[in-house]
Tab-separated table of C-alpha atoms in Angstrom:
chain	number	residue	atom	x	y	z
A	1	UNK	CA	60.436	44.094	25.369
A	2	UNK	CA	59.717	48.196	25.690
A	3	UNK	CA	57.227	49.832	23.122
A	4	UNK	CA	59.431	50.018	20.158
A	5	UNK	CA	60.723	53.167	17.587
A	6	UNK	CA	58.992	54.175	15.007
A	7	UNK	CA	62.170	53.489	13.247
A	8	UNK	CA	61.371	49.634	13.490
A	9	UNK	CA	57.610	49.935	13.109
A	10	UNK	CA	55.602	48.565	10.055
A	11	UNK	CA	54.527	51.454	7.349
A	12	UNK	CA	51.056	51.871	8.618
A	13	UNK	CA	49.347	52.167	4.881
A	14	UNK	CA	50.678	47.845	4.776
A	15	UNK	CA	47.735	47.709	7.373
A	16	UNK	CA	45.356	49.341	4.896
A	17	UNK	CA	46.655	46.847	2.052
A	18	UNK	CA	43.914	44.498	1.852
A	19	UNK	CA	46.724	41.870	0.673
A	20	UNK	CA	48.349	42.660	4.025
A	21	UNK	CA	45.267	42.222	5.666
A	22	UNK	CA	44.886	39.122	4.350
A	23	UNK	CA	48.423	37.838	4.874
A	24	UNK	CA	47.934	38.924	8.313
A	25	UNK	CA	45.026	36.928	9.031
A	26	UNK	CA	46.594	33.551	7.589
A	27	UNK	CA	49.835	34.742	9.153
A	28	UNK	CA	51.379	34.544	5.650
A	29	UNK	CA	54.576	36.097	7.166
A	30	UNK	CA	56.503	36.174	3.807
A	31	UNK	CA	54.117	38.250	2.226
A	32	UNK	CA	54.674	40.857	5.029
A	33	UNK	CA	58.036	41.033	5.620
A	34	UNK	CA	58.591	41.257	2.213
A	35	UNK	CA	56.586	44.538	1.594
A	36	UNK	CA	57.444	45.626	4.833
A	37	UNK	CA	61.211	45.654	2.891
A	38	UNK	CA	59.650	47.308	-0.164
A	39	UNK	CA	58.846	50.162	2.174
A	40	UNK	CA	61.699	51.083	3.766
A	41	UNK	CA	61.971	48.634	6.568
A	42	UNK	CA	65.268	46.808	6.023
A	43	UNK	CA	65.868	42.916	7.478
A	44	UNK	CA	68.083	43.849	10.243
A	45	UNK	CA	64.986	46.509	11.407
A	46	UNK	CA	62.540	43.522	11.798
A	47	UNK	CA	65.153	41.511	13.221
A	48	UNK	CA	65.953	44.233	15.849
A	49	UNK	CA	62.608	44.938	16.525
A	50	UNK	CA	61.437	40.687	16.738
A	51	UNK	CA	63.912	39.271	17.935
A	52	UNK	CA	64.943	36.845	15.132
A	53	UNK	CA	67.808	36.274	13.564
A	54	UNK	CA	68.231	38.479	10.421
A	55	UNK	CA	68.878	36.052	8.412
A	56	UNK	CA	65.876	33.931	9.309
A	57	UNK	CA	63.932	37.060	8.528
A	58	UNK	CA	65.339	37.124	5.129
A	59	UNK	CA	64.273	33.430	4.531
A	60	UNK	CA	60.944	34.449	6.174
A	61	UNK	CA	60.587	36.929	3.320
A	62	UNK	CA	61.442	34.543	0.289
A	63	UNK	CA	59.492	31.991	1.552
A	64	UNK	CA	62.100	29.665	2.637
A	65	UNK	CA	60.965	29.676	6.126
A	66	UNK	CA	57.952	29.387	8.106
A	67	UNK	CA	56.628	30.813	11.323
A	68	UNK	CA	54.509	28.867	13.971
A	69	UNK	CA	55.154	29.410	17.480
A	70	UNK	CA	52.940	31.892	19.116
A	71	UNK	CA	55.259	33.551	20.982
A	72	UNK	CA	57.370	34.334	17.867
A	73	UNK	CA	54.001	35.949	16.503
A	74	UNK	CA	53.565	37.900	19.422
A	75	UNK	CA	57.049	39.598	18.922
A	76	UNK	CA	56.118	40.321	15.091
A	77	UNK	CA	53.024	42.021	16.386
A	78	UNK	CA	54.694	43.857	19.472
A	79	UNK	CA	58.098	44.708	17.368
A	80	UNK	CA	56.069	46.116	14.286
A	81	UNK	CA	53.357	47.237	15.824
A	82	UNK	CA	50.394	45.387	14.572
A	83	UNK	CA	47.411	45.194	16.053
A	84	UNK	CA	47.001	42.168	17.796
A	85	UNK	CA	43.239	41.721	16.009
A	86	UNK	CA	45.024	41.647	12.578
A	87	UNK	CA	47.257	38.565	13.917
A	88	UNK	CA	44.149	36.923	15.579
A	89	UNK	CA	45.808	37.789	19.247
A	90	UNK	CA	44.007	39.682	21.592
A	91	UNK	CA	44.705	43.532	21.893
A	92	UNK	CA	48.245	44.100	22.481
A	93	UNK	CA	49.588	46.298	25.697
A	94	UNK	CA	50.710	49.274	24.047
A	95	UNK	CA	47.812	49.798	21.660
A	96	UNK	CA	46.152	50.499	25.231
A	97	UNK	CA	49.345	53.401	25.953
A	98	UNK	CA	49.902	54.415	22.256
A	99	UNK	CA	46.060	56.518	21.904
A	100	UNK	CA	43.184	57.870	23.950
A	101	UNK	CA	39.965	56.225	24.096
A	102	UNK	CA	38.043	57.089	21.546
A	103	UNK	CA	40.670	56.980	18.825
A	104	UNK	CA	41.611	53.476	20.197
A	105	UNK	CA	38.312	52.260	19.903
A	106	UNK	CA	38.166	53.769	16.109
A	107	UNK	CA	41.462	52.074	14.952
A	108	UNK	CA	39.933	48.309	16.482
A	109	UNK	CA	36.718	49.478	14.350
A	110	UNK	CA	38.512	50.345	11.328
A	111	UNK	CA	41.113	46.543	11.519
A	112	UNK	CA	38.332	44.643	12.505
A	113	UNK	CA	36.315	45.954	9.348
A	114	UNK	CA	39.889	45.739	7.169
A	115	UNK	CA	39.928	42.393	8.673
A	116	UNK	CA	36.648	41.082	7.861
A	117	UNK	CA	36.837	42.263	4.366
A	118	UNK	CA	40.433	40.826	3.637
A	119	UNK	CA	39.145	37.577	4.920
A	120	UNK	CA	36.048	37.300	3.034
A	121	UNK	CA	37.737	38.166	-0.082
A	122	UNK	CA	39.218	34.942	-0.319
A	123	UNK	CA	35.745	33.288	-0.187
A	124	UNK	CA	33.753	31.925	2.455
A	125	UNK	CA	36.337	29.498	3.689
A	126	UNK	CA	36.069	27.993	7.595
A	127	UNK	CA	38.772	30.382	8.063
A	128	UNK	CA	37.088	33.526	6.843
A	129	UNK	CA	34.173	32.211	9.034
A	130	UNK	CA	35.811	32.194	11.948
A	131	UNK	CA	36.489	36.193	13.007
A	132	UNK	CA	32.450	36.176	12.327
A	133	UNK	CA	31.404	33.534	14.528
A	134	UNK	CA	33.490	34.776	16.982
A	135	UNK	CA	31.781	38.411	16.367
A	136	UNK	CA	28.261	36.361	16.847
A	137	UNK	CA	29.485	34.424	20.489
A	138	UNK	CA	30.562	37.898	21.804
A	139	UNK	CA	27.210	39.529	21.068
A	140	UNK	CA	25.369	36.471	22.093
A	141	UNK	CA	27.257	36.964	25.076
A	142	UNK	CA	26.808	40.834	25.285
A	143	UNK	CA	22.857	40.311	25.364
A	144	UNK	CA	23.245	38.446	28.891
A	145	UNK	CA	25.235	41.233	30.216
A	146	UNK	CA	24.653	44.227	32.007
A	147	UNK	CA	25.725	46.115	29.603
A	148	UNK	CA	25.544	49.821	27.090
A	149	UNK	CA	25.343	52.931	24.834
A	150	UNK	CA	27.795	55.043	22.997
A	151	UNK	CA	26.879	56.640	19.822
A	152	UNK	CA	23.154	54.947	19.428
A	153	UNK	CA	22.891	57.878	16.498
A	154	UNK	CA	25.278	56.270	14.473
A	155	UNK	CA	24.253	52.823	15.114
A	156	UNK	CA	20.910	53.750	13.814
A	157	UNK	CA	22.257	55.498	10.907
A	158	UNK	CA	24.034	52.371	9.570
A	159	UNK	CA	21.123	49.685	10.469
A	160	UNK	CA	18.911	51.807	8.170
A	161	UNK	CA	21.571	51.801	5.045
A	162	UNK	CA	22.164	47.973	5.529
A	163	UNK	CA	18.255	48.204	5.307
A	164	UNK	CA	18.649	48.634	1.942
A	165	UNK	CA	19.977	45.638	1.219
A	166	UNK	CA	22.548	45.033	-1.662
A	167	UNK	CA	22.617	47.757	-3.758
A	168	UNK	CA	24.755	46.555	-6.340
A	169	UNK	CA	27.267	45.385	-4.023
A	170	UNK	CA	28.407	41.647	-3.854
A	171	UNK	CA	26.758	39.718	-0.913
A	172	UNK	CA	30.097	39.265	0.323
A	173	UNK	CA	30.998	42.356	0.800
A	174	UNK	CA	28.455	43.690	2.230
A	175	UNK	CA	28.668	40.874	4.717
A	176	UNK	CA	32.120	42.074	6.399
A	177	UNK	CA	30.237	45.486	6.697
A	178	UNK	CA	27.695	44.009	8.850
A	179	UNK	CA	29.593	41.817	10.762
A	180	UNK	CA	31.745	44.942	11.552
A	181	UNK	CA	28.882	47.172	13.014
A	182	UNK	CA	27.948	44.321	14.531
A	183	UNK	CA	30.705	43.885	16.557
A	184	UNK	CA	30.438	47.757	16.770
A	185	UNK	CA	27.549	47.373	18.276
A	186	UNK	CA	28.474	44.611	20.876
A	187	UNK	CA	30.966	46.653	22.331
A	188	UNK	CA	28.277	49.100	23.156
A	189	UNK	CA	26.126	46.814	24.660
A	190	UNK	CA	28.668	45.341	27.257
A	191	UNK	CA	28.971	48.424	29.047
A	192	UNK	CA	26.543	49.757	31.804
A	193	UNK	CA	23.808	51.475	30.626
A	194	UNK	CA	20.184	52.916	31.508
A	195	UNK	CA	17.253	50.357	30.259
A	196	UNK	CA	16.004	52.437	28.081
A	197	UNK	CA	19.191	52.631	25.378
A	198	UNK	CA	20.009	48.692	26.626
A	199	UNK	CA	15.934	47.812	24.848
A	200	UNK	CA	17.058	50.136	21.756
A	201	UNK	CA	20.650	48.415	21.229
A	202	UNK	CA	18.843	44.988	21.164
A	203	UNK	CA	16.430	45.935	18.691
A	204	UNK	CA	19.673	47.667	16.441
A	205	UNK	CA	21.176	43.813	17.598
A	206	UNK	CA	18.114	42.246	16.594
A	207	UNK	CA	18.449	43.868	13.397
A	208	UNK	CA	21.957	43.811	12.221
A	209	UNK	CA	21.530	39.999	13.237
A	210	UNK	CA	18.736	39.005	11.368
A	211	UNK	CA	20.114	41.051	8.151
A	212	UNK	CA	23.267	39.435	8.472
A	213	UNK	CA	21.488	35.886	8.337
A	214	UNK	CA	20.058	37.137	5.000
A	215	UNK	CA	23.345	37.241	3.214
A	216	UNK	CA	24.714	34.120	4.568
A	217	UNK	CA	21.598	32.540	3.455
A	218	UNK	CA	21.925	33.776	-0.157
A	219	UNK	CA	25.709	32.751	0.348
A	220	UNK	CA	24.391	29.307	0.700
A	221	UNK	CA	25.417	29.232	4.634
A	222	UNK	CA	22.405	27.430	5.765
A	223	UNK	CA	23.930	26.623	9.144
A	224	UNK	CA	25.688	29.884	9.963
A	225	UNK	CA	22.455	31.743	8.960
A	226	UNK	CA	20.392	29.947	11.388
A	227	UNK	CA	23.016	30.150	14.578
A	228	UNK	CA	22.728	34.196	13.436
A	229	UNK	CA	18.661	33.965	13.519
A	230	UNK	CA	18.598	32.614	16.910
A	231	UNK	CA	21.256	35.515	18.003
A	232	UNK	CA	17.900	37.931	16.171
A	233	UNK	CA	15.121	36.411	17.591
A	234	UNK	CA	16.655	36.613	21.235
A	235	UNK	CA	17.777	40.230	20.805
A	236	UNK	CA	13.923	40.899	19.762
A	237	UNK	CA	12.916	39.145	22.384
A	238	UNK	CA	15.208	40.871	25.225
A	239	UNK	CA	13.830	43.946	22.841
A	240	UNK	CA	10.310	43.274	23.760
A	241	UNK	CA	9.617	44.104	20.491
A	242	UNK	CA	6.799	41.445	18.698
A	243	UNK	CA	6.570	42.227	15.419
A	244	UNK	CA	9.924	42.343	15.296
A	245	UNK	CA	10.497	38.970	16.734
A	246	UNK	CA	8.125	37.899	14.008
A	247	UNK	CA	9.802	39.200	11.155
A	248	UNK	CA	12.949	37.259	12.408
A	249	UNK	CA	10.567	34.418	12.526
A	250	UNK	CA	9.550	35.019	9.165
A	251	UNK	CA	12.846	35.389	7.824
A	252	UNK	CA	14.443	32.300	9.204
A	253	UNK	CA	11.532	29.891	7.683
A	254	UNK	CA	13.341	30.888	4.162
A	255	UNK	CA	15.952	29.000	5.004
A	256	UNK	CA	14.420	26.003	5.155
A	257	UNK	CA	12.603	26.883	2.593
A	258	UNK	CA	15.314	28.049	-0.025
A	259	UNK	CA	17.194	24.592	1.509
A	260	UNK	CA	15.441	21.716	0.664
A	261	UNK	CA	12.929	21.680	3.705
A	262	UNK	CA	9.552	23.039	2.834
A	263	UNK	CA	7.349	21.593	5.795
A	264	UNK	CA	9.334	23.215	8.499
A	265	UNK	CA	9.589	26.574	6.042
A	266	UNK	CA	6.035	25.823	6.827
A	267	UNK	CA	5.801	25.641	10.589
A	268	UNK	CA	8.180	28.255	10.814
A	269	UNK	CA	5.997	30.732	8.435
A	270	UNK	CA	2.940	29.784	10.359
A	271	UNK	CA	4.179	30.715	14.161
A	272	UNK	CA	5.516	33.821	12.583
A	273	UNK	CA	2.276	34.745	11.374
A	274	UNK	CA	0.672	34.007	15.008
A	275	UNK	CA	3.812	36.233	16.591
A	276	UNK	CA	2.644	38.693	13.698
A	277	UNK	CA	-0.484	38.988	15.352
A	278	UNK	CA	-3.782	40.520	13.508
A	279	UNK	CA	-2.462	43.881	12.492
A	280	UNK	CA	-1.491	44.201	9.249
A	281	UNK	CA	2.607	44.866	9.384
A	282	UNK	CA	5.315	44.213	6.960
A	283	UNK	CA	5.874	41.116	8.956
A	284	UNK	CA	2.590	39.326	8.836
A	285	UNK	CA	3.004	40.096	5.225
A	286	UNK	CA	6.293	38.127	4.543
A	287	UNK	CA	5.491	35.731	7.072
A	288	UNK	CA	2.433	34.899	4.684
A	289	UNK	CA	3.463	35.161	1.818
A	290	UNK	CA	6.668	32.889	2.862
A	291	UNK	CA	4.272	30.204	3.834
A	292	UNK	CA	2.043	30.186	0.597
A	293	UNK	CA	5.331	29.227	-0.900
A	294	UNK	CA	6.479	26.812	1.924
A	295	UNK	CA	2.613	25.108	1.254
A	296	UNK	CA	2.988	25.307	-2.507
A	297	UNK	CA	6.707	23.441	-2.246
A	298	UNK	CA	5.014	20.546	-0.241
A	299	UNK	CA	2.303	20.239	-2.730
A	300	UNK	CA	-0.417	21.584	-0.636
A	301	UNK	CA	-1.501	23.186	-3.165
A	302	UNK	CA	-5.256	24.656	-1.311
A	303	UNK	CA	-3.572	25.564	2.017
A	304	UNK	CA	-0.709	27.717	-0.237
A	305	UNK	CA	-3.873	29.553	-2.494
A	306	UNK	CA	-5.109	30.127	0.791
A	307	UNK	CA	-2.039	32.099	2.080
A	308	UNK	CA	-1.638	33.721	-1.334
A	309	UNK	CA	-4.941	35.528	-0.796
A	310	UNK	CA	-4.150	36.717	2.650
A	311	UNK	CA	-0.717	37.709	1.678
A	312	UNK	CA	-2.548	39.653	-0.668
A	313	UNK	CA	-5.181	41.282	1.486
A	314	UNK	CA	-2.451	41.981	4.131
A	315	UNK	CA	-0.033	43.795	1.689
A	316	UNK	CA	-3.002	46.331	0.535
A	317	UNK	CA	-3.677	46.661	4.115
A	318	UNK	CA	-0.256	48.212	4.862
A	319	UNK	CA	0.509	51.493	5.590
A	320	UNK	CA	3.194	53.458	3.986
A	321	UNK	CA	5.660	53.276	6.901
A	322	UNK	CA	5.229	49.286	6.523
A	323	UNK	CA	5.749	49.273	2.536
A	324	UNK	CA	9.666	50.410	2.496
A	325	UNK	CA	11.658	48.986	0.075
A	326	UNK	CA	13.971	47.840	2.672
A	327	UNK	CA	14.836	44.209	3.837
A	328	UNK	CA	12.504	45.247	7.109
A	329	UNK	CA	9.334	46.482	5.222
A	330	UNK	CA	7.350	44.813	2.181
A	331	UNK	CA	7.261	47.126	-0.892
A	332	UNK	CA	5.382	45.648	-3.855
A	333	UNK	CA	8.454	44.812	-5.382
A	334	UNK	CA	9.213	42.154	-2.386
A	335	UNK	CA	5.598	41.035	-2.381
A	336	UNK	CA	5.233	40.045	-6.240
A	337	UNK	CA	9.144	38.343	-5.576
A	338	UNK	CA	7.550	35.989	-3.424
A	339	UNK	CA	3.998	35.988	-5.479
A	340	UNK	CA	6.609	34.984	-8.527
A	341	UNK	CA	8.186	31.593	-6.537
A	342	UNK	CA	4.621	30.729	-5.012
A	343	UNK	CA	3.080	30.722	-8.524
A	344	UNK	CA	5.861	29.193	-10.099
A	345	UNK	CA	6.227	26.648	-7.672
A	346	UNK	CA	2.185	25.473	-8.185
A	347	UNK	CA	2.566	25.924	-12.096
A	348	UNK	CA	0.586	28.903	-12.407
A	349	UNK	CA	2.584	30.107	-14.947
A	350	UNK	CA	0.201	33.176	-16.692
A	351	UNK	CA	0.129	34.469	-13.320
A	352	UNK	CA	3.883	34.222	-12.321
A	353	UNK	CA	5.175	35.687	-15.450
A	354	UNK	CA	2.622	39.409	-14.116
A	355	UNK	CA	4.420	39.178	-11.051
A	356	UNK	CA	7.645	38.382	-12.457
A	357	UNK	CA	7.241	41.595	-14.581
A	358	UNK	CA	5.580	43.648	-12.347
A	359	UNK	CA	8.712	42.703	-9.565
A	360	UNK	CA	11.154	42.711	-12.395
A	361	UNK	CA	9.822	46.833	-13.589
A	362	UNK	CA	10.029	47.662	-9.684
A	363	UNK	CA	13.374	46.360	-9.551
A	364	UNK	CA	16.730	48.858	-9.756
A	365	UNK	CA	18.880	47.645	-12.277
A	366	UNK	CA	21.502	46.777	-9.349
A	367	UNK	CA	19.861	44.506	-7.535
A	368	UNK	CA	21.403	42.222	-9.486
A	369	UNK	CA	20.798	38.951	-7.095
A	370	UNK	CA	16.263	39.728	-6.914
A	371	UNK	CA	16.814	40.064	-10.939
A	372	UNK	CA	18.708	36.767	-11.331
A	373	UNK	CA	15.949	34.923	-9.034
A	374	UNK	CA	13.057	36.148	-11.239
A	375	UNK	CA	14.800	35.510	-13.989
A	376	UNK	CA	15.492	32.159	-13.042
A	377	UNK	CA	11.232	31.751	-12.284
A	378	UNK	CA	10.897	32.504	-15.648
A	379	UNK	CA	12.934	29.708	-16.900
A	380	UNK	CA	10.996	27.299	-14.662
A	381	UNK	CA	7.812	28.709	-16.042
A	382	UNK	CA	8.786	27.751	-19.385
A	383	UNK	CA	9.974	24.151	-18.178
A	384	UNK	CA	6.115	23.626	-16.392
A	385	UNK	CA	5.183	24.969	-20.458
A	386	UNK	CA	6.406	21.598	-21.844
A	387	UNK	CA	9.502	24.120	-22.869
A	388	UNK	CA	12.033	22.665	-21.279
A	389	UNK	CA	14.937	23.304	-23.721
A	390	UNK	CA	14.229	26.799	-23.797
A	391	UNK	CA	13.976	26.799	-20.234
A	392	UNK	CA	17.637	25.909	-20.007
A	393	UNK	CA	18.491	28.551	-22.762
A	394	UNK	CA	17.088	31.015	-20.037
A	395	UNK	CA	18.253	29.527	-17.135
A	396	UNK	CA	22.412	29.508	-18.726
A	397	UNK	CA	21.593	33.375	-19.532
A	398	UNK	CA	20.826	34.173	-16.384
A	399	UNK	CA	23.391	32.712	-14.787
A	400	UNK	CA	26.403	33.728	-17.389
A	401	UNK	CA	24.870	37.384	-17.233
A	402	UNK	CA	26.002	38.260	-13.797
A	403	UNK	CA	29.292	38.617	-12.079
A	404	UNK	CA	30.963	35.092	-10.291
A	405	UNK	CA	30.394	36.824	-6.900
A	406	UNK	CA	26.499	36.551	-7.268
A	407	UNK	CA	27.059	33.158	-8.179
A	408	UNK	CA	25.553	32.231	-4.752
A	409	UNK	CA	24.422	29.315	-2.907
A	410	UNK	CA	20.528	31.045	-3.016
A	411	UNK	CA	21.019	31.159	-7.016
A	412	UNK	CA	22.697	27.959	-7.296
A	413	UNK	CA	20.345	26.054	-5.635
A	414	UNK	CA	17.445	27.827	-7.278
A	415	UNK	CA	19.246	26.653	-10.969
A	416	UNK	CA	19.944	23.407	-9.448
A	417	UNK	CA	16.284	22.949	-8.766
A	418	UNK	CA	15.628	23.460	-12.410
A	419	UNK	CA	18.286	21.138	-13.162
A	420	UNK	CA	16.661	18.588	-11.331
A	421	UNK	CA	14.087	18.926	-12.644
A	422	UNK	CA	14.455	18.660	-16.585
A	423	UNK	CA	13.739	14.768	-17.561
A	424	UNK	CA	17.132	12.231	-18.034
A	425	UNK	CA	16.231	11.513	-21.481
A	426	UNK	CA	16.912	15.655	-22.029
A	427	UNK	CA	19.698	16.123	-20.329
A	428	UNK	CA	22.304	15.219	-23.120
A	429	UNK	CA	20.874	17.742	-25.360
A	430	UNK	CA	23.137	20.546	-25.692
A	431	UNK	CA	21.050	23.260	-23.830
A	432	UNK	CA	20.828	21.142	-20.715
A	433	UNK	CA	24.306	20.331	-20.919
A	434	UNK	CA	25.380	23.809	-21.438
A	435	UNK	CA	23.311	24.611	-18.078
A	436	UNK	CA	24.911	22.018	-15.948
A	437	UNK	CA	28.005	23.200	-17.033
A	438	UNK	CA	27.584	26.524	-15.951
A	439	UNK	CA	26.171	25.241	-12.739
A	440	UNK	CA	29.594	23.175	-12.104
A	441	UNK	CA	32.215	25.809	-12.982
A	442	UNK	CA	29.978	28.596	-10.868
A	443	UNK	CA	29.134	26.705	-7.866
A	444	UNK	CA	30.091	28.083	-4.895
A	445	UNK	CA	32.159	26.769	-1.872
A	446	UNK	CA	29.660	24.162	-0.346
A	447	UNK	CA	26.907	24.468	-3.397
A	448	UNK	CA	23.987	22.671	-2.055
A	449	UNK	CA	23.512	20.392	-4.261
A	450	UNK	CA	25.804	18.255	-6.569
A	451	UNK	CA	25.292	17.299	-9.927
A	452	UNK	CA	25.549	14.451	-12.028
């Protein structure tokens, strides 16, 4: 079959529909023929462009037919002119003939992002996984390759605003936006390029990958995360950059730590801290302030007031360029965060509730996940108080103040832990029913824990 007309060709604004994106992506073919109708294209078009029988095409579109053969799917995507990303195919031959260069390599951009974002609105399913584990085996693969540079400006220019972390958007969104520029970024790296720009894309790789382990850690992805923190540490490595490699270090012990797995939190914490070296840098910092709270989860309670104290004398050691509020430096704001779940965690509950306020008065009033963790120390400080009723009062407004798509598996398993905690011969008071109510109807896909 020839490049087709543009008489037979899809409306391109479908392909900006994020319902069409996502229809796409499950191959929901009913959902696009039948807006592909609404605008203009009639059923003997798509026929004439696909190859099937006009009338199958109209039971296509009411949903009275299904599609499954992948050389039918092919047809859709050469007839209408899809891109073969959207349909999970690989680039199709006349998206090659159809643009030059650079605009092609702006449209893949632009469907992989539409993609990505379509996907993950449905929720982290193992489908909208997929397109970003793929996107993390090609830029594993890129980082063995001979490979380059393109527009390193711009790649620096977005690595700095994911830097920033949230900023009132939902984790899942911002998610697709890094698993975009990531692939972005991979593309770059598996062309030629001098040695120079090849070190700089791995550290940009090194961190794009370790931020996008940070959200699917707070989305509860405990596996994902880690596969993405290897992908980090390696780019650091290939990177030659140390402290860099230890604030990947640093940042995958909190999975283990958030997860139910304190002692290697621990061991994790602690070779990040020797990686970290003597000088005092955002990522000896986090690295010891993660493992005072790995130590004060396993009940080593000396060893965890020990790395409190450093943590301390490292973080008024740091120079301004080291103190950004940024997921790569550590601001006071992230310093008291962790002082708050340290404390907390050993009952010290005079001194979590100052760094719960002083983290809570740093905080912007968008970063709505930090606010919901502190909050959620709070409760727990009132449950170590003997008040453990209105520790579930707090806990139920923290959780019912914030939109369902921070309801995530960091914040559900930090509730849960309170849960847990609250003694059997409470739990059928109203408050602690109330809580693990909450916790049931607002628990993410794959919550870490169950309840009772």
């Amino acid at each position: 079959m020839g490049v087709p007309t543009s008489a037979h060709q899809i409306a391109r604004h479908l392909l900006d529909d994020p319902t069409i994106v996502q229809a796409l992506t499950t191959r929901t073919f009913s959902a696009v023929f039948s807006a592909a109708k609404t605008a203009g294209l009639s059923y003997n078009a798509i026929a004439t462009a696909t190859g099937i029988k006009p009338e199958r095409v109209s039971l296509i579109a009411h949903g009275k037919a299904t599609i499954t053969g992948i050389d039918t799917v092919e047809r859709i995507a050469d007839g209408l002119h899809i891109p073969g990303g959207m349909l999970g195919l690989a680039a199709r031959s006349w998206e090659n003939s159809t643009t030059g260069p650079q605009s092609r390599t702006e449209d893949a951009s632009m469907h992989r992002r539409q993609l990505l974002h379509g996907a993950l609105a449905a929720g982290l399913t193992t489908t909208a996984l997929k397109p970003i584990t793929e996107i993390l085996t090609n830029a594993t693969k890129a980082l063995t390759a001979s490979s380059g540079p393109a527009t390193l400006a711009h790649l620096h220019t977005v690595t700095e605003q994911h830097s920033y972390g949230y900023a009132g958007r939902a984790p899942a969104t911002v998610l697709a936006d890094l698993v975009a520029d990531v692939a972005d970024l991979t593309a770059l790296l598996q062309r030629p390029q001098p040695p120079t720009t090849r070190i700089d894309l791995s550290r940009l790789m090194a961190q794009l990958s370790g931020m996008t382990a940070i959200v699917l850690h707070d989305l509860g992805q405990r596996r994902q995360a880690l596969t993405w923190f290897t992908t980090a540490a390696r780019a650091a490595d290939e990177a030659g950059d140390r402290n860099l490699h230890a604030w990947v270090l640093a940042r995958t012990a909190m999975v283990p730590l958030n997860y139910g797995a304190p002692a290697a939190a621990a061991r994790l914490a602690e070779q990040a801290r020797h990686t970290a070296g003597t000088t005092p840098t955002a990522a000896a910092a986090l690295a010891t302030a993660v493992a005072a709270r790995a130590h004060a989860l396993t009940g080593n309670r000396q060893q965890a007031h020990t790395n409190l104290r450093a943590a301390d004398r490292i973080a008024e050691a740091l120079p301004d360029a080291e103190r950004a509020d940024t997921w790569l430096g550590h601001g006071d704001q992230k310093h008291q965060v962790h002082l708050s779940h340290a404390l907390t965690t050993l009952g010290d509950t005079i001194h979590a509730r100052t760094s719960q306020a002083q983290a809570l008065a740093l905080s912007a009033p968008t970063s709505t996940l930090t606010r919901t963790l502190l909050h959620l120390d709070a409760a727990t400080c009132h449950h170590h108080d003997g008040n453990t009723l209105d520790a579930c009062h707090a806990a139920t407004a923290a959780l019912t103040a914030i939109p369902v798509t921070f309801h995530t598996g960091l914040v559900h398993s930090r509730a849960t832990d309170l849960y847990h905690a609250i003694p059997t011969t409470l739990r059928t008071n109203p408050a602690a029913r109330e809580l693990a109510d909450v916790l049931t109807t607002t628990a993410p896909t794959r919550a870490s824990r169950d309840l009772p």
